[in-house]
XYZ file of C-alpha atoms in Angstrom:
78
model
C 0.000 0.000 0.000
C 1.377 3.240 -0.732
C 2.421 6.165 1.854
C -0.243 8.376 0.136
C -3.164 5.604 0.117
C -2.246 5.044 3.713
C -2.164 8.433 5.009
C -5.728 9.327 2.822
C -7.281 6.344 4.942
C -5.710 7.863 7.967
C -7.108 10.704 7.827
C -10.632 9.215 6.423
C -10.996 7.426 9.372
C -10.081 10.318 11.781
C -12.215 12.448 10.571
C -15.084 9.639 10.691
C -14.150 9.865 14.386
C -14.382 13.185 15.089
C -17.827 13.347 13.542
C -18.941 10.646 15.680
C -17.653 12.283 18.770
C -18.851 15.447 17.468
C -22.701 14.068 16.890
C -22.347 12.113 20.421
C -21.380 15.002 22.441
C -24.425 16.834 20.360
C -26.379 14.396 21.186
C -25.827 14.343 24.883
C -25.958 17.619 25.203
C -29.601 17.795 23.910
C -30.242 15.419 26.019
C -28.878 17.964 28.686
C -30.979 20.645 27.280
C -34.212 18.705 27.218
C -33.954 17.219 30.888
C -33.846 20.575 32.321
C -36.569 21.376 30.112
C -38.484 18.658 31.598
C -37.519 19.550 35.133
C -39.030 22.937 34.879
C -42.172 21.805 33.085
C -42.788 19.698 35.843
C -41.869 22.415 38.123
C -44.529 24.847 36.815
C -47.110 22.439 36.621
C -46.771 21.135 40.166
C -47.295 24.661 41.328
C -50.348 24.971 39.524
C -51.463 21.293 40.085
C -51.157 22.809 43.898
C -53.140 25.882 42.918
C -55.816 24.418 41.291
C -56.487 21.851 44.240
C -56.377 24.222 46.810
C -59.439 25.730 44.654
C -60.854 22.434 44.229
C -61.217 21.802 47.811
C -62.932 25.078 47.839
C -64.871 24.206 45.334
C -65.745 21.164 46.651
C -66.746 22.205 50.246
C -68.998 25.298 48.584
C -71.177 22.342 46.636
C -71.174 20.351 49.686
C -72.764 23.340 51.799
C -75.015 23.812 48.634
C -76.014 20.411 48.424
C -76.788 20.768 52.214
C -78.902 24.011 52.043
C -80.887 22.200 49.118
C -81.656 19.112 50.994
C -82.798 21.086 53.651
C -85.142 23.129 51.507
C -86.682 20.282 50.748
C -87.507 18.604 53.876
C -89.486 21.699 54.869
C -90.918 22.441 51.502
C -90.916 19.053 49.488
């Protein structure tokens, strides 16, 4: 094989390397970029998962009191 044909391959498969590493370390880092992504996604929506069932259980006891009012207007006037 000659010097030339050898040092072409060489550097063929070097660079073939270095685009590998190149996409892997792409590729993790996306991977970076999307898990803290995630993270606060999950952050916001557990504060408003926490909001909206504080107003559920507000929500809740005001239909409860209804439902009691109603059941009451009843016995006397049903």
């Amino acid at each position: 094989m000659s010097k030339e044909l050898e040092k072409a391959l060489e550097a063929w498969v070097a660079s073939r390397k270095e685009g590998h590493e190149q996409f892997i370390r792409l590729f993790e880092q996306w991977g970076n970029d999307f898990n803290k992504q995630l993270q606060e996604i999950e952050k916001l929506n557990n504060g408003f998962l926490q909001s909206v069932q504080g107003n559920l259980n507000y929500i809740e006891q005001w239909f409860a009191k209804k439902e009691k009012e109603f059941a009451m207007l009843f016995r006397l006037f049903g």
